Structures are given as structure tokens and as C-alpha cells.
Short mmCIF file of C-alpha atoms and ligand atoms in Angstrom, two decimals:
data_model
loop_
_atom_site.label_atom_id
_atom_site.label_comp_id
_atom_site.label_asym_id
_atom_site.label_seq_id
_atom_site.Cartn_x
_atom_site.Cartn_y
_atom_site.Cartn_z
CA UNK T 827 0.00 0.00 0.00
CA UNK T 828 1.25 3.45 -0.82
CA UNK T 829 1.38 6.14 1.83
CA UNK T 830 -1.61 8.40 1.34
CA UNK T 831 -1.63 12.08 2.20
CA UNK T 832 -3.57 14.31 4.53
CA UNK T 833 -6.68 15.59 2.87
CA UNK T 834 -6.48 13.49 -0.25
CA UNK T 835 -6.23 9.75 -0.63
CA UNK T 836 -3.63 8.21 -2.90
CA UNK T 837 -3.89 4.51 -2.48
CA UNK T 838 -1.79 1.97 -4.25
CA UNK T 839 -3.90 -0.84 -2.84
CA UNK T 840 -6.82 0.71 -4.72
CA UNK T 841 -4.89 0.13 -7.92
CA UNK T 842 -5.16 -3.56 -7.28
CA UNK T 843 -8.88 -3.52 -6.50
CA UNK T 844 -10.15 -3.15 -10.01
CA UNK T 845 -12.99 -5.61 -10.00
CA UNK T 846 -15.63 -2.90 -9.43
CA UNK T 847 -17.13 -1.59 -12.61
CA UNK T 848 -19.10 1.26 -11.06
CA UNK T 849 -18.31 4.03 -8.58
CA UNK T 850 -20.91 2.90 -6.07
CA UNK T 851 -19.77 -0.67 -5.54
CA UNK T 852 -16.14 0.39 -5.65
CA UNK T 853 -16.49 2.98 -2.86
CA UNK T 854 -18.94 0.93 -0.82
CA UNK T 855 -16.35 -1.83 -0.72
CA UNK T 856 -13.79 0.58 0.70
CA UNK T 857 -16.04 1.78 3.52
CA UNK T 858 -17.54 -1.22 5.31
CA UNK T 859 -16.59 0.29 8.71
CA UNK T 860 -16.06 3.89 9.88
CA UNK T 861 -12.33 3.18 10.34
CA UNK T 862 -12.08 1.89 6.77
CA UNK T 863 -14.04 4.86 5.48
CA UNK T 864 -11.64 7.31 7.15
CA UNK T 865 -8.70 5.42 5.72
CA UNK T 866 -10.27 5.55 2.25
CA UNK T 867 -11.08 9.26 2.28
CA UNK T 868 -7.61 10.52 3.12
CA UNK T 869 -5.49 7.85 4.73
CA UNK T 870 -6.41 8.91 8.28
CA UNK T 871 -5.70 5.91 10.50
CA UNK T 872 -7.71 7.20 13.46
CA UNK T 873 -10.37 9.72 14.48
CA UNK T 874 -7.80 12.17 15.85
CA UNK T 875 -6.03 12.38 12.50
CA UNK T 876 -9.31 12.69 10.59
CA UNK T 877 -10.28 15.62 12.83
CA UNK T 878 -6.94 17.35 12.19
CA UNK T 879 -7.12 16.91 8.42
CA UNK T 880 -10.83 17.80 8.44
CA UNK T 881 -10.13 21.01 10.37
CA UNK T 882 -7.42 21.95 7.88
CA UNK T 883 -9.76 21.52 4.88
CA UNK T 884 -12.59 23.28 6.73
CA UNK T 885 -10.41 26.30 7.33
CA UNK T 886 -9.54 26.50 3.61
CA UNK T 887 -13.25 26.29 2.78
CA UNK T 888 -14.32 29.00 5.23
CA UNK T 889 -12.09 31.40 3.32
CA UNK T 890 -12.82 30.09 -0.18
CA UNK T 891 -16.60 30.16 0.25
CA UNK T 892 -16.71 33.11 2.67
CA UNK T 893 -18.98 30.99 4.83
CA UNK T 894 -21.67 32.73 6.90
CA UNK T 895 -23.84 31.36 9.72
CA UNK T 896 -26.97 31.53 7.55
CA UNK T 897 -25.50 29.54 4.64
CA UNK T 898 -27.06 26.33 3.29
CA UNK T 899 -24.03 24.30 2.17
CA UNK T 900 -23.68 20.98 0.36
CA UNK T 901 -20.70 18.69 -0.09
CA UNK T 902 -20.50 16.55 -3.22
CA UNK T 903 -18.71 13.32 -2.28
CA UNK T 904 -18.80 13.93 1.48
CA UNK T 905 -17.34 10.54 2.42
CA UNK T 906 -17.29 10.04 6.20
CA UNK T 907 -18.03 13.76 6.84
CA UNK T 908 -14.36 14.38 7.57
CA UNK T 909 -14.93 18.02 6.61
CA UNK T 910 -18.67 18.32 7.28
CA UNK T 911 -18.20 17.48 10.95
CA UNK T 912 -15.94 20.52 11.31
CA UNK T 913 -18.00 22.91 9.13
CA UNK T 914 -21.56 22.12 10.22
CA UNK T 915 -21.46 24.02 13.54
CA UNK T 916 -20.79 27.29 11.66
CA UNK T 917 -23.55 27.15 9.03
CA UNK T 918 -27.36 26.89 8.89
CA UNK T 919 -27.44 23.56 7.03
CA UNK T 920 -24.76 21.12 5.91
CA UNK T 921 -26.01 18.56 3.37
CA UNK T 922 -23.66 15.70 2.48
CA UNK T 923 -24.11 13.68 -0.72
CA UNK T 924 -22.16 10.63 -1.78
CA UNK T 925 -22.39 7.73 -4.21
CA UNK T 926 -21.52 5.20 -1.47
CA UNK T 927 -24.13 4.35 1.16
CA UNK T 928 -21.39 2.89 3.36
CA UNK T 929 -19.59 6.23 3.39
CA UNK T 930 -22.86 7.88 4.41
CA UNK T 931 -23.26 5.36 7.26
CA UNK T 932 -19.83 6.40 8.54
CA UNK T 933 -20.79 10.05 8.13
CA UNK T 934 -24.06 9.48 10.06
CA UNK T 935 -22.08 7.88 12.85
CA UNK T 936 -19.68 10.83 13.08
CA UNK T 937 -22.46 13.46 12.82
CA UNK T 938 -24.86 11.92 15.34
CA UNK T 939 -24.78 15.00 17.62
CA UNK T 940 -25.20 17.60 14.86
CA UNK T 941 -28.86 18.39 14.16
CA UNK T 942 -28.37 20.78 11.22
CA UNK T 943 -27.03 18.08 8.91
CA UNK T 944 -28.59 15.93 6.18
CA UNK T 945 -27.19 13.04 4.17
CA UNK T 946 -28.34 11.56 0.86
CA UNK T 947 -27.10 8.87 -1.49
CA UNK T 948 -26.54 9.62 -5.17
CA UNK T 949 -27.25 7.15 -7.93
CA UNK T 950 -25.62 8.81 -10.94
CA UNK T 951 -23.68 11.97 -11.81
CA UNK T 952 -26.46 14.31 -10.68
CA UNK T 953 -27.47 15.97 -7.43
CA UNK T 954 -31.06 14.68 -7.54
CA UNK T 955 -31.79 15.10 -3.81
CA UNK T 956 -31.24 18.89 -4.08
CA UNK T 957 -33.92 21.23 -5.48
CA UNK T 958 -33.17 23.93 -8.06
CA UNK T 959 -31.51 27.07 -6.61
CA UNK T 960 -31.83 25.65 -3.08
CA UNK T 961 -28.22 26.02 -1.88
CA UNK T 962 -26.05 29.06 -1.13
CA UNK T 963 -22.71 27.27 -1.37
CA UNK T 964 -21.16 23.91 -2.10
CA UNK T 965 -17.81 22.18 -2.38
CA UNK T 966 -16.16 19.02 -3.61
CA UNK T 967 -12.73 17.97 -2.31
CA UNK T 968 -10.74 14.95 -3.50
CA UNK T 969 -13.67 13.55 -5.48
CA UNK T 970 -13.32 14.76 -9.09
CA UNK T 971 -9.82 13.24 -8.98
CA UNK T 972 -11.52 9.84 -8.80
CA UNK T 973 -13.92 10.07 -11.72
CA UNK T 974 -14.08 10.31 -15.49
CA UNK T 975 -14.15 13.83 -16.87
CA UNK T 976 -17.60 13.35 -18.42
CA UNK T 977 -18.93 12.73 -14.92
CA UNK T 978 -17.13 15.78 -13.55
CA UNK T 979 -18.84 17.97 -16.15
CA UNK T 980 -22.23 16.36 -15.51
CA UNK T 981 -21.85 17.10 -11.80
CA UNK T 982 -20.71 20.69 -12.47
CA UNK T 983 -23.80 21.23 -14.61
CA UNK T 984 -25.98 20.09 -11.74
CA UNK T 985 -24.04 22.26 -9.31
CA UNK T 986 -25.12 25.20 -11.48
CA UNK T 987 -28.72 23.98 -11.18
CA UNK T 988 -28.81 23.64 -7.37
CA UNK T 989 -26.93 26.86 -6.48
CA UNK T 990 -28.93 30.05 -6.08
CA UNK T 991 -27.84 32.83 -8.45
CA UNK T 992 -24.65 34.29 -7.00
CA UNK T 993 -23.95 31.07 -5.07
CA UNK T 994 -20.39 29.75 -4.77
CA UNK T 995 -18.75 26.37 -5.38
CA UNK T 996 -15.21 25.32 -4.43
CA UNK T 997 -13.57 22.22 -5.92
CA UNK T 998 -10.20 20.69 -6.68
CA UNK T 999 -8.49 18.24 -9.02
CA UNK T 1000 -4.94 16.95 -9.42
CA UNK T 1001 -2.86 19.57 -11.26
CA UNK T 1002 -1.12 18.01 -14.22
CA UNK T 1003 0.72 21.27 -14.96
CA UNK T 1004 2.54 21.36 -11.60
CA UNK T 1005 5.83 19.40 -11.41
CA UNK T 1006 4.73 17.45 -8.33
CA UNK T 1007 1.27 16.88 -9.85
CA UNK T 1008 2.98 15.51 -12.94
CA UNK T 1009 5.15 13.29 -10.77
CA UNK T 1010 2.03 11.86 -9.16
CA UNK T 1011 0.54 11.24 -12.63
CA UNK T 1012 3.77 9.57 -13.74
CA UNK T 1013 3.29 7.13 -10.87
CA UNK T 1014 -0.08 6.15 -12.36
CA UNK T 1015 1.48 5.81 -15.82
CA UNK T 1016 4.10 3.43 -14.48
CA UNK T 1017 1.43 1.44 -12.63
CA UNK T 1018 -0.54 1.17 -15.88
CA UNK T 1019 2.56 -0.14 -17.65
CA UNK T 1020 2.63 -3.10 -15.25
CA UNK T 1021 -0.98 -4.11 -15.75
CA UNK T 1022 -2.00 -6.99 -17.97
CA UNK T 1023 -3.21 -5.59 -21.30
CA UNK T 1024 -6.68 -7.11 -20.91
CA UNK T 1025 -7.28 -5.43 -17.55
CA UNK T 1026 -9.60 -2.42 -17.53
CA UNK T 1027 -8.50 0.60 -15.57
CA UNK T 1028 -9.85 1.12 -12.07
CA UNK T 1029 -13.11 3.10 -12.24
CA UNK T 1030 -11.95 5.19 -9.25
CA UNK T 1031 -8.32 5.62 -10.24
CA UNK T 1032 -6.65 9.01 -9.83
CA UNK T 1033 -7.25 11.35 -12.77
CA UNK T 1034 -5.54 14.63 -13.62
CA UNK T 1035 -6.39 17.94 -15.30
CA UNK T 1036 -4.60 21.05 -16.46
CA UNK T 1037 -5.88 24.35 -15.03
CA UNK T 1038 -7.09 25.35 -18.51
CA UNK T 1039 -9.21 22.21 -18.72
CA UNK T 1040 -10.78 22.90 -15.34
CA UNK T 1041 -11.71 26.44 -16.41
CA UNK T 1042 -13.27 25.09 -19.61
CA UNK T 1043 -15.33 22.52 -17.73
CA UNK T 1044 -16.59 25.06 -15.21
CA UNK T 1045 -17.59 27.59 -17.86
CA UNK T 1046 -19.22 24.93 -20.06
CA UNK T 1047 -21.31 23.92 -17.05
CA UNK T 1048 -22.58 27.47 -16.58
CA UNK T 1049 -20.30 28.52 -13.72
CA UNK T 1050 -17.96 31.51 -13.68
CA UNK T 1051 -14.47 30.87 -12.24
CA UNK T 1052 -13.65 33.66 -9.77
CA UNK T 1053 -10.44 32.22 -8.30
CA UNK T 1054 -8.12 29.57 -9.75
CA UNK T 1055 -5.06 28.51 -7.74
CA UNK T 1056 -2.43 26.38 -9.46
CA UNK T 1057 0.77 26.72 -7.44
CA UNK T 1058 0.57 23.23 -5.87
CA UNK T 1059 -0.18 19.67 -7.07
CA UNK T 1060 -3.84 20.75 -6.96
CA UNK T 1061 -5.96 22.94 -9.19
CA UNK T 1062 -8.22 24.73 -6.70
CA UNK T 1063 -11.15 26.71 -8.03
CA UNK T 1064 -13.89 28.91 -6.62
CA UNK T 1065 -16.68 29.30 -9.18
CA UNK T 1066 -19.85 31.38 -9.00
CA UNK T 1067 -23.29 30.90 -10.47
CA UNK T 1068 -23.85 34.09 -12.47
CA UNK T 1069 -26.63 36.39 -11.27
CA UNK T 1070 -26.34 39.14 -13.86
CA UNK T 1071 -24.35 41.35 -11.48
CA UNK T 1072 -20.65 42.13 -11.22
CA UNK T 1073 -18.28 39.78 -9.41
CA UNK T 1074 -15.49 42.35 -9.05
CA UNK T 1075 -15.96 42.81 -5.30
CA UNK T 1076 -15.94 39.05 -4.75
CA UNK T 1077 -12.75 38.61 -6.80
CA UNK T 1078 -11.06 41.38 -4.85
CA UNK T 1079 -12.15 39.86 -1.52
CA UNK T 1080 -10.96 36.36 -2.50
CA UNK T 1081 -7.62 37.76 -3.65
CA UNK T 1082 -6.98 38.85 -0.05
CA UNK T 1083 -7.58 35.33 1.32
CA UNK T 1084 -5.45 33.30 -1.12
CA UNK T 1085 -2.96 32.43 1.63
CA UNK T 1086 -5.75 30.77 3.64
CA UNK T 1087 -7.03 28.76 0.68
CA UNK T 1088 -3.91 27.68 -1.22
CA UNK T 1089 -1.83 24.65 -0.29
CA UNK T 1090 1.41 26.31 0.84
CA UNK T 1091 4.90 25.42 -0.37
CA UNK T 1092 5.42 23.45 2.86
CA UNK T 1093 2.46 21.20 2.03
CA UNK T 1094 3.85 20.50 -1.44
CA UNK T 1095 7.34 19.89 -0.07
CA UNK T 1096 6.09 17.42 2.57
CA UNK T 1097 3.93 15.66 0.02
CA UNK T 1098 6.89 15.36 -2.32
CA UNK T 1099 9.03 13.91 0.50
CA UNK T 1100 6.32 11.33 1.17
CA UNK T 1101 6.19 10.41 -2.52
CA UNK T 1102 9.99 9.99 -2.52
CA UNK T 1103 9.89 7.76 0.53
CA UNK T 1104 7.08 5.72 -0.94
CA UNK T 1105 8.91 5.16 -4.20
CA UNK T 1106 11.88 3.83 -2.18
CA UNK T 1107 9.71 1.89 0.28
CA UNK T 1108 11.37 3.67 3.21
CA UNK T 1109 10.12 5.72 6.15
CA UNK T 1110 9.66 9.42 5.25
CA UNK T 1111 12.86 10.67 6.97
CA UNK T 1112 13.17 13.79 4.83
CA UNK T 1113 9.60 14.79 5.78
CA UNK T 1114 10.63 14.43 9.44
CA UNK T 1115 13.68 16.63 8.81
CA UNK T 1116 11.39 19.29 7.35
CA UNK T 1117 8.89 18.98 10.20
CA UNK T 1118 11.66 19.53 12.79
CA UNK T 1119 11.85 23.12 11.56
CA UNK T 1120 8.13 23.73 12.12
CA UNK T 1121 6.53 25.02 15.32
CA UNK T 1122 4.91 22.25 17.35
CA UNK T 1123 1.52 23.99 17.21
CA UNK T 1124 1.60 24.80 13.47
CA UNK T 1125 -1.69 23.25 12.20
CA UNK T 1126 -0.21 21.96 8.96
CA UNK T 1127 2.78 20.39 10.73
CA UNK T 1128 0.52 18.82 13.39
CA UNK T 1129 -1.66 17.35 10.67
CA UNK T 1130 1.31 15.84 8.82
CA UNK T 1131 2.87 14.51 12.05
CA UNK T 1132 -0.41 12.79 13.00
CA UNK T 1133 -0.80 11.40 9.55
CA UNK T 1134 2.79 10.10 9.29
CA UNK T 1135 2.50 8.66 12.80
CA UNK T 1136 -0.52 6.61 11.72
CA UNK T 1137 1.17 5.45 8.54
CA UNK T 1138 4.29 4.51 10.50
CA UNK T 1139 2.30 2.55 13.11
CA UNK T 1140 0.76 0.56 10.32
CA UNK T 1141 4.21 -0.40 9.10
CA UNK T 1142 5.78 -0.83 12.54
CA UNK T 1143 6.64 -4.45 11.75
CA UNK T 1144 9.02 -3.24 9.02
CA UNK T 1145 10.00 0.23 10.23
CA UNK T 1146 10.03 -0.23 14.03
CA UNK T 1147 8.24 2.11 16.45
CA UNK T 1148 7.58 5.67 15.20
CA UNK T 1149 9.99 8.30 16.55
CA UNK T 1150 8.88 10.00 19.79
CA UNK T 1151 8.97 13.39 18.09
CA UNK T 1152 5.96 12.38 16.00
CA UNK T 1153 3.84 11.50 19.03
CA UNK T 1154 4.94 14.67 20.86
CA UNK T 1155 4.14 16.79 17.81
CA UNK T 1156 0.68 15.34 17.46
CA UNK T 1157 -0.21 16.01 21.09
CA UNK T 1158 1.21 19.55 21.13
C1 SAM S 1707 -11.22 10.51 -1.44
S1 SAM S 1707 -12.86 10.51 -0.84
C2 SAM S 1707 -13.07 12.18 -0.27
C3 SAM S 1707 -14.21 12.34 0.69
C4 SAM S 1707 -14.39 13.75 1.25
N1 SAM S 1707 -14.64 14.72 0.21
C5 SAM S 1707 -13.17 14.14 2.06
O1 SAM S 1707 -12.36 14.93 1.55
O2 SAM S 1707 -13.03 13.64 3.17
C6 SAM S 1707 -13.84 10.43 -2.32
C7 SAM S 1707 -15.34 10.36 -2.00
O3 SAM S 1707 -16.04 10.56 -3.23
C8 SAM S 1707 -17.09 9.62 -3.31
N2 SAM S 1707 -17.34 9.38 -4.73
C9 SAM S 1707 -16.54 8.69 -5.58
N3 SAM S 1707 -17.07 8.69 -6.82
C10 SAM S 1707 -18.23 9.39 -6.73
C11 SAM S 1707 -19.24 9.73 -7.66
N4 SAM S 1707 -19.16 9.34 -8.94
N5 SAM S 1707 -20.27 10.46 -7.24
C12 SAM S 1707 -20.36 10.89 -5.95
N6 SAM S 1707 -19.45 10.57 -5.01
C13 SAM S 1707 -18.38 9.85 -5.40
C14 SAM S 1707 -16.56 8.41 -2.59
O4 SAM S 1707 -17.58 7.52 -2.16
C15 SAM S 1707 -15.78 9.03 -1.44
O5 SAM S 1707 -16.61 9.24 -0.34
#
């Protein structure tokens, strides 16, 4: 199994689970327990890690969507409510939608104390449970990377249907035009080279876009990109449903919050270190070297320490016990 990364799953063991021919059965099979569901959404090996990675994504979203207490918000591909659990207390309604009923069962379990939440299963690339113009904001993290581009565009079209005019949508995909994004794609290419020629590709394999493609898809679906960030292995976009008015003020406001939304250079560097270690089958020592220079209470560093700690524990038979500094960093 490949080391995954906080916030976004990257699973080599998925590459070998190619029997599923549809998204639903594929993701249901990965989420038969809450622990499995958390592992599948972003490689979090425990609840503590899921809460740290969820809080990190939630903080990006608060800035990207300029969330307000009165907002009705949906998440497309909510998984185990890793993010919804953190966001729901600050909004009027959080509505999670996912293709996999087992993911929704895990989400229900984790949201049992939060009354302003709703969950619905999807059956195809549409947001059927949501009425036209019923939502103020929505988002989709680490989901379009696992589907065919036709399905991404179909979902974006329906996002335009369910948002109220002027509503906002944040989403991401792997960024093929970034050197580390390309490196991640190259990993998939090399995996494909090893497959038997008669084997179909995994329906939920990682897929990649250039920023230009993402802009085209959003516009074709009837959404107006208002912020596109490309300086990391991710294309991150905030798009708006046009309402006939100007979006100048919104663009100016978002421009002041880029630092809160964008994956920083440290994130990309740590991710690259983890890729290196994975390719060599070794513990991520260079990531630890980098983390030693970070403050113990830095949220990004805490998240990576927790995540690496979990990955290390899982490989303790080969790697030995995780270094104390990881445990100390997580509990800081
Ligand atoms: C990597 S997980 C991310 C979950 C969540 N967004 C997060 O960041 O924690 C991908 C999620 O997308 C869901 N998913 C995959 N394909 C889908 C599809 N075609 N339609 C809707 N959801 C899908 C999966 O069931 C899974 O919950």
C-alpha cells in the first residue's frame, strides 16, 4: 500500500482492487466500517487524524466560500463527513451527498450530535436530492480526482442547477501542470505499464487535469471561475453561479484570502518527501527533517505529524516504532 496524504487519498492498494465496474460498488467496498471509510477518504488511520485533516480543509473552505452562519451548504462526495463534521457548527445547514451508502453510514455515525445536517445517497452523476436554486454554497474535495471527466462535467452542470444565483462552489483536481502533480501522474502511468493488457482501468483511479481544462469545464457547465489557484499539485477553483451582477468585489475579496485557501509550499514539499519515501519503500525521513523546523503547534505540521505517525504505526513491523517526536508533535 502506498502512503496516502492528509486531505487526499492516494492509495496503491486501490490500484489492485479493479474488480468494481461502477463508482458505487467500488467505494462501498472501501467503507464497510467507519475506520475503513476514514482510511479511504484521506489515509487517516484514526479519528484524531481525521479531525486534524478535516479542520485543515474546513479552514480552507471557510475562506474560499466566505462561509456565513446563515448559509445552506452541500458537499459533493462527502465521504465520512471528515470536513462536514468541522463545518456544520458554523452554518445553517450542511447537506452531504455521496455515491456510497457505506460512506454515508460512517458520516451518520460521526455526525450523530449535529442536528443541522442531512445526508443523501446519489445514484448517478447528478445531485437529484437537491432542489433547483436551493443552496447558497457547495464544495467538492478529492472527489473529481476519482472520476471520469464526463462525470465531472455532468456534476458541475448540476451544481449550477442547485446553487442560487450568485452562489459559490469550491472544488479541486490533481494539477497536471505542476511538477509534483505531474510526478504523481507519472506514478499512475508506471502502474498502468505493469498491468496486464486485458485489464480495464480502475473506475476510481486518480485522474488529472490542467488548469485550462478545469476552467473550460466550469464555464461549459454554466459557472464563472472567480479564483483559480495552481501553485501546488492541486488545481483549486472557486466558481460562482452568475446572477447578472458584477463579481469584481468578490474577486477582490478572495484575492486577499489566497494564503488561507492555497496549499502552501510546505504542504507540497512534505507531500513530495512522502512520494519519494514511498517510491523507495522507506520511512519518510526527509519529511521528518522538514517537520523539525516547524513550530509544534503549526496546524499543517501537526496534521502531517499525525498522519505520518498513523502510517508509521501501520508499518511498525518493518519500520520499528515511530519516533517520539511524531507523538509529541501530534499532542502539542
Ligand atoms: C477521497 S474521498 C473524499 C471524501 C471527502 N470529500 C473528504 O475529503 O473527506 C472520495 C469520495 O467521493 C465519493 N465518490 C466517488 N465517486 C463518486 C461519484 N461518482 N459520485 C459521488 N461521489 C463519489 C466516494 O464515495 C468518497 O466518499
